[in-house]
mmCIF file of C-alpha atoms and ligand atoms in Angstrom:
data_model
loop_
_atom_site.group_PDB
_atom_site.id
_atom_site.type_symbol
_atom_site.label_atom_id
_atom_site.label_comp_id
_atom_site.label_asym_id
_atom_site.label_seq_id
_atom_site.Cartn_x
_atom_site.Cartn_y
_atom_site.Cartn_z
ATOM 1 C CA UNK A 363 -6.507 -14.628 -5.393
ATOM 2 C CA UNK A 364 -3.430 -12.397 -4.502
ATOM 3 C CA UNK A 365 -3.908 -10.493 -1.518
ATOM 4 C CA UNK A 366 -1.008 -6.852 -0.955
ATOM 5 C CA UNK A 367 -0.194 -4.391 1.648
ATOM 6 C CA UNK A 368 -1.251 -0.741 0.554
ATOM 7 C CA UNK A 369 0.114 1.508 3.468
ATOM 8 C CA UNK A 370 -1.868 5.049 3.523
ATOM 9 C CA UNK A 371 1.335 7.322 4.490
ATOM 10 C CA UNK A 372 1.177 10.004 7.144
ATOM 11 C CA UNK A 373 0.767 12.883 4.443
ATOM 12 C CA UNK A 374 -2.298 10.858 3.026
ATOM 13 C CA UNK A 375 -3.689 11.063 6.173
ATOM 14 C CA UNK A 376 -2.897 14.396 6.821
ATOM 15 C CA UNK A 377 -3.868 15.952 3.709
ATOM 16 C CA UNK A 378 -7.242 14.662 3.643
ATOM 17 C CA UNK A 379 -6.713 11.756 0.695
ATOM 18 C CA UNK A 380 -7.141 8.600 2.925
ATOM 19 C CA UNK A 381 -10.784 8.168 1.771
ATOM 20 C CA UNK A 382 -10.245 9.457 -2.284
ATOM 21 C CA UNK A 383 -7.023 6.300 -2.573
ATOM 22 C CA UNK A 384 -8.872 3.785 -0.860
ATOM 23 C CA UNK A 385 -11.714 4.745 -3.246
ATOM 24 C CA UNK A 386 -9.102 4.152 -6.032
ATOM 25 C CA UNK A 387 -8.764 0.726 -5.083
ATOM 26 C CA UNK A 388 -12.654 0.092 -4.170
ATOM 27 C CA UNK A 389 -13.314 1.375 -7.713
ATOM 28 C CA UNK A 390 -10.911 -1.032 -9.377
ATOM 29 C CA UNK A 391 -12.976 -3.919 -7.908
ATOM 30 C CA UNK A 392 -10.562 -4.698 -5.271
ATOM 31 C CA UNK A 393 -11.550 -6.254 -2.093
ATOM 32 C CA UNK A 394 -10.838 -4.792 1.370
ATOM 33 C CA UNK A 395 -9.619 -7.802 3.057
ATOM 34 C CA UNK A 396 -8.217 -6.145 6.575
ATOM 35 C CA UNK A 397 -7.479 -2.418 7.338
ATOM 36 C CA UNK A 398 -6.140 -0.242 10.357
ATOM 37 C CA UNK A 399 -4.822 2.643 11.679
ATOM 38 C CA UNK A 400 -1.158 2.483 13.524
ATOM 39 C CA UNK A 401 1.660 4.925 14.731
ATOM 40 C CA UNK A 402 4.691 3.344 13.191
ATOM 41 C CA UNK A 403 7.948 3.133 15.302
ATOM 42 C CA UNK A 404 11.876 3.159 14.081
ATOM 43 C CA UNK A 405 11.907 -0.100 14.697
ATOM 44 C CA UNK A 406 9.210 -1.436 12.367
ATOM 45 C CA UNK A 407 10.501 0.835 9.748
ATOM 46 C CA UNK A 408 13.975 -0.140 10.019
ATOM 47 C CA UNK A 409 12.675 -3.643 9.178
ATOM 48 C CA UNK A 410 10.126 -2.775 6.547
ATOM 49 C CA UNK A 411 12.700 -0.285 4.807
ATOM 50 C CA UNK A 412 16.050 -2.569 5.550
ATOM 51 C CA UNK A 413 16.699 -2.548 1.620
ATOM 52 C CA UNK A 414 17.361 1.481 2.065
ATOM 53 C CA UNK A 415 18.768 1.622 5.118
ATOM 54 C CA UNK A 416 22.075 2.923 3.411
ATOM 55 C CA UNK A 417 20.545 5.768 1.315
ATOM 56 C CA UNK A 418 21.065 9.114 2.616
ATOM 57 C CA UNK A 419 17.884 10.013 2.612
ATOM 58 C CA UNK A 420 16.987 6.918 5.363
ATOM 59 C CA UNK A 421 16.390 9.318 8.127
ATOM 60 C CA UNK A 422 13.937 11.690 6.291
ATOM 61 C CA UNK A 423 12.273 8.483 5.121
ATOM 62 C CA UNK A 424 11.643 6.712 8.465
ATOM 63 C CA UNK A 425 10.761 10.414 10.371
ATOM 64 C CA UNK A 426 8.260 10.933 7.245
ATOM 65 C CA UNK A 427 6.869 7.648 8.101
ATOM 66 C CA UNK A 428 6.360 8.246 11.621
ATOM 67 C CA UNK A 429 5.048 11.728 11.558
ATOM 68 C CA UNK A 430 1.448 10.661 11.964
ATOM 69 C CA UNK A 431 -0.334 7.386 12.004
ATOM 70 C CA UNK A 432 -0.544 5.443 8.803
ATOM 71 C CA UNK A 433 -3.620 3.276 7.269
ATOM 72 C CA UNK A 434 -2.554 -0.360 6.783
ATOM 73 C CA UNK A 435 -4.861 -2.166 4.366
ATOM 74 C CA UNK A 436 -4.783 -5.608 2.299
ATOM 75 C CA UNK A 437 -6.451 -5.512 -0.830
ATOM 76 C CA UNK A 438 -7.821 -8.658 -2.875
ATOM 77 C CA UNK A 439 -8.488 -9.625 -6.209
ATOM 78 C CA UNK A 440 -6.156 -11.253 -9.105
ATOM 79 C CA UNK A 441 -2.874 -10.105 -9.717
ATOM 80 C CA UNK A 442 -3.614 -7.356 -6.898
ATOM 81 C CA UNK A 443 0.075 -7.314 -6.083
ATOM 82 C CA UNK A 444 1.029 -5.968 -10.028
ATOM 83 C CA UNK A 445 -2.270 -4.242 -10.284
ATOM 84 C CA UNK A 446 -2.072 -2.283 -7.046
ATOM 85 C CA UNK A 447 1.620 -1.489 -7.619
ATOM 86 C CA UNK A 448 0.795 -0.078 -11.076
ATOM 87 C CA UNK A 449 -1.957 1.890 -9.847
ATOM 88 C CA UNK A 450 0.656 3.405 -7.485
ATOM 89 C CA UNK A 451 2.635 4.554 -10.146
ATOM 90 C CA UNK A 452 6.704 5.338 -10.065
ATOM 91 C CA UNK A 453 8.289 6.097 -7.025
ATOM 92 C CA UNK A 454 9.194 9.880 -7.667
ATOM 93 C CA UNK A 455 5.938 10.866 -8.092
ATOM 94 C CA UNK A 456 7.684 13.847 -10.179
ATOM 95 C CA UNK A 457 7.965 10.571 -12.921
ATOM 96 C CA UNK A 458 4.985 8.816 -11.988
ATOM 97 C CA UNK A 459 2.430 8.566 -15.195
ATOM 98 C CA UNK A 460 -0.486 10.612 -15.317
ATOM 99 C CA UNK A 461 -3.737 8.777 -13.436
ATOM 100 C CA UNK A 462 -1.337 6.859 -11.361
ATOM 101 C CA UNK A 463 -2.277 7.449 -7.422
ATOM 102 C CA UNK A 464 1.294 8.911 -6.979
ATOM 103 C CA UNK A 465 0.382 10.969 -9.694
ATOM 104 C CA UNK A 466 -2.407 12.362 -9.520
ATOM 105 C CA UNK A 467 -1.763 13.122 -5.615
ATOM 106 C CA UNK A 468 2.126 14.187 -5.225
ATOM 107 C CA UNK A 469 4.906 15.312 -6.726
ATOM 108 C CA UNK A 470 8.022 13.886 -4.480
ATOM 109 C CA UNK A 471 10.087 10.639 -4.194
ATOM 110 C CA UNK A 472 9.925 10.637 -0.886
ATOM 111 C CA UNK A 473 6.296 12.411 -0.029
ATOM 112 C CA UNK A 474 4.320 9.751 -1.856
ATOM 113 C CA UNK A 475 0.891 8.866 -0.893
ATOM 114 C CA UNK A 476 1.212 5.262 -0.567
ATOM 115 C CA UNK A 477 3.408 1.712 0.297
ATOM 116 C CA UNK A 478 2.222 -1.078 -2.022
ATOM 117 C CA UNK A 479 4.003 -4.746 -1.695
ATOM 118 C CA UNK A 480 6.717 -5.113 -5.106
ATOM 119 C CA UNK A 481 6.303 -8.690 -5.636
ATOM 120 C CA UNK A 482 4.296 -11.693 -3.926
ATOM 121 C CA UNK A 483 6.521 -13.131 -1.939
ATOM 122 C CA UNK A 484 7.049 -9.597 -0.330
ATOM 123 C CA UNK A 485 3.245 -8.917 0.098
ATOM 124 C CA UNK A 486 3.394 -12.099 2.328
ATOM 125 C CA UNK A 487 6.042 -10.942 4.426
ATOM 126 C CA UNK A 488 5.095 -7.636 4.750
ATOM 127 C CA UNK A 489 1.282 -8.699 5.372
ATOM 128 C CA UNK A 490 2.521 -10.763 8.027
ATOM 129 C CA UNK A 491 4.759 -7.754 9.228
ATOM 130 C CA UNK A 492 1.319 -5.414 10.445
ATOM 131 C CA UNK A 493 -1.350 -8.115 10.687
ATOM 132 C CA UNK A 494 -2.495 -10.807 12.886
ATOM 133 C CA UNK A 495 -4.370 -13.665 11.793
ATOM 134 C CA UNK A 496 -7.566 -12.314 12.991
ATOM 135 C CA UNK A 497 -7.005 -8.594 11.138
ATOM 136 C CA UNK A 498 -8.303 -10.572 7.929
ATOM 137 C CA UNK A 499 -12.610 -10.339 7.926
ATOM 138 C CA UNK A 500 -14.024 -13.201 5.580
ATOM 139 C CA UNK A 501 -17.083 -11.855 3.482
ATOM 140 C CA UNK A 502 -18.480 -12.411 0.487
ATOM 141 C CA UNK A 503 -18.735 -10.279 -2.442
ATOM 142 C CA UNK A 504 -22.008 -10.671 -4.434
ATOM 143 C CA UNK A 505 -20.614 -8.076 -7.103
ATOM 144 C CA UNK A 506 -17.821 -10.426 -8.255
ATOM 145 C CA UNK A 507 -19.075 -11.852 -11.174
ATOM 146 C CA UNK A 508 -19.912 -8.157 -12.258
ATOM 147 C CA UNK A 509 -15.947 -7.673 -11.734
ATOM 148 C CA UNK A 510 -14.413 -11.019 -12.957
ATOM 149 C CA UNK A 511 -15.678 -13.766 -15.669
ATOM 150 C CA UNK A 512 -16.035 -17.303 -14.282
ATOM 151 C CA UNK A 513 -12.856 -18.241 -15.814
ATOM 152 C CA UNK A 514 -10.076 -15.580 -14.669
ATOM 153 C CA UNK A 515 -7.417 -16.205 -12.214
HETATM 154 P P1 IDP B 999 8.467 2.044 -3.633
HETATM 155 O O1 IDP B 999 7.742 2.715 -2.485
HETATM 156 O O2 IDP B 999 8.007 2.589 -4.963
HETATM 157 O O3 IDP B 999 8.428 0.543 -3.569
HETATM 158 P P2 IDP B 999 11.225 1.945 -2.673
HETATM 159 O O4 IDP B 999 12.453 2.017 -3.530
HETATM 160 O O5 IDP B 999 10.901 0.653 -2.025
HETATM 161 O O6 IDP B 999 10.011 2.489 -3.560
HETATM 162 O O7 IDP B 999 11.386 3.080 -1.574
HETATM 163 C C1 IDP B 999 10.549 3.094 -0.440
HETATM 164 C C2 IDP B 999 10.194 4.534 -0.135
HETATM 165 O O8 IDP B 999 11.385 5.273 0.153
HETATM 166 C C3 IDP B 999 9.545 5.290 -1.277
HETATM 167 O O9 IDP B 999 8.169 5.058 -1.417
HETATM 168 C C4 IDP B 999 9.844 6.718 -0.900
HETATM 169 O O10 IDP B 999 8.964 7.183 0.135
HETATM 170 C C5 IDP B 999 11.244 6.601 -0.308
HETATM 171 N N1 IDP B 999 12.266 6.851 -1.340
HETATM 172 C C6 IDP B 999 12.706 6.007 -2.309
HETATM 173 N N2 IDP B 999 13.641 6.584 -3.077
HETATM 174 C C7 IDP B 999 13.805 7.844 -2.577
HETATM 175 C C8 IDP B 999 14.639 8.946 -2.955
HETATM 176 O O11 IDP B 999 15.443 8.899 -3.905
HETATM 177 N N3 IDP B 999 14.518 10.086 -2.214
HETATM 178 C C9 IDP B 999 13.643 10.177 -1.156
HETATM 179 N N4 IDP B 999 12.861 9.171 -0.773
HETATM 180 C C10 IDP B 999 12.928 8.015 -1.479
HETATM 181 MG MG1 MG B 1000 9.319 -0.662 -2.153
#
């Protein structure tokens, strides 16, 4: 099992969506591993966005980020880092395809709904970036073999 970061972004949480996205991923069969609120600070997000931290658009970026609390979850399943990225959809929602989260919910590169991890060696990192140990809750879930066949990995 694959487990990613999903970050709800402040206009998600603004706007109302936080409960329709993490539906999304609910609906996919994705398991809610660890989830909370936080107030992000420059400091985190210069770390978390250090690949961008040359752009021009860096500053709009990080004060975007920080302009309300964000959700923090970790979703799941197999393959969740690829499956939760493509549910995301492009980054400029404006190119994102139609029933992608990004999609369906914005229409800027900047303004767009949600963070999800790029690879899995970054969803580790960043995981360990927002959550403790004790974040994760260990449950079972008597719907997976509705959601997976014995066999898949
Ligand atoms: P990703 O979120 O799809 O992984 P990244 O390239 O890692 O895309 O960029 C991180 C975030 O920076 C994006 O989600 C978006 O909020 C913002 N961003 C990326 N490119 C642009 C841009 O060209 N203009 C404005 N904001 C951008
Ligand atoms: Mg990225």
């Amino acid at each position: 099992m694959e487990r990613t970061l999903v970050i709800l972004k402040p206009g998600t949480l603004q706007r109302g969506l936080v409960g329709e996205v993490i539906s999304r991923f609910e609906k996919r069969g994705l398991k809610l591993v660890a989830m909370k609120m936080k107030q992000l600070t420059p400091e985190i997000l210069d770390v978390h966005y250090a690949h961008l931290k040359n752009k021009p658009f860096f500053p709009w970026l990080r004060d975007g980020m920080m302009a309300a609390p964000v959700i923090l979850c970790c979703w799941e399943g197999f393959e969740a880092v690829r499956v939760v990225r493509e549910m995301a959809g492009a980054t400029n929602a404006r190119n994102a395809a139609p029933g992608t989260i990004r999609a369906d919910y914005s229409l800027s590169a900047q303004e767009n709904v949600v963070h999800t991890s790029d690879s899995v060696e970054n969803a580790a990192i960043e995981l360990d970036r927002f959550f403790v140990p004790e974040d994760y809750c260990e449950y079972s879930s008597p719907l997976n073999q509705y959601i997976y066949a014995p066999d898949e990995k």
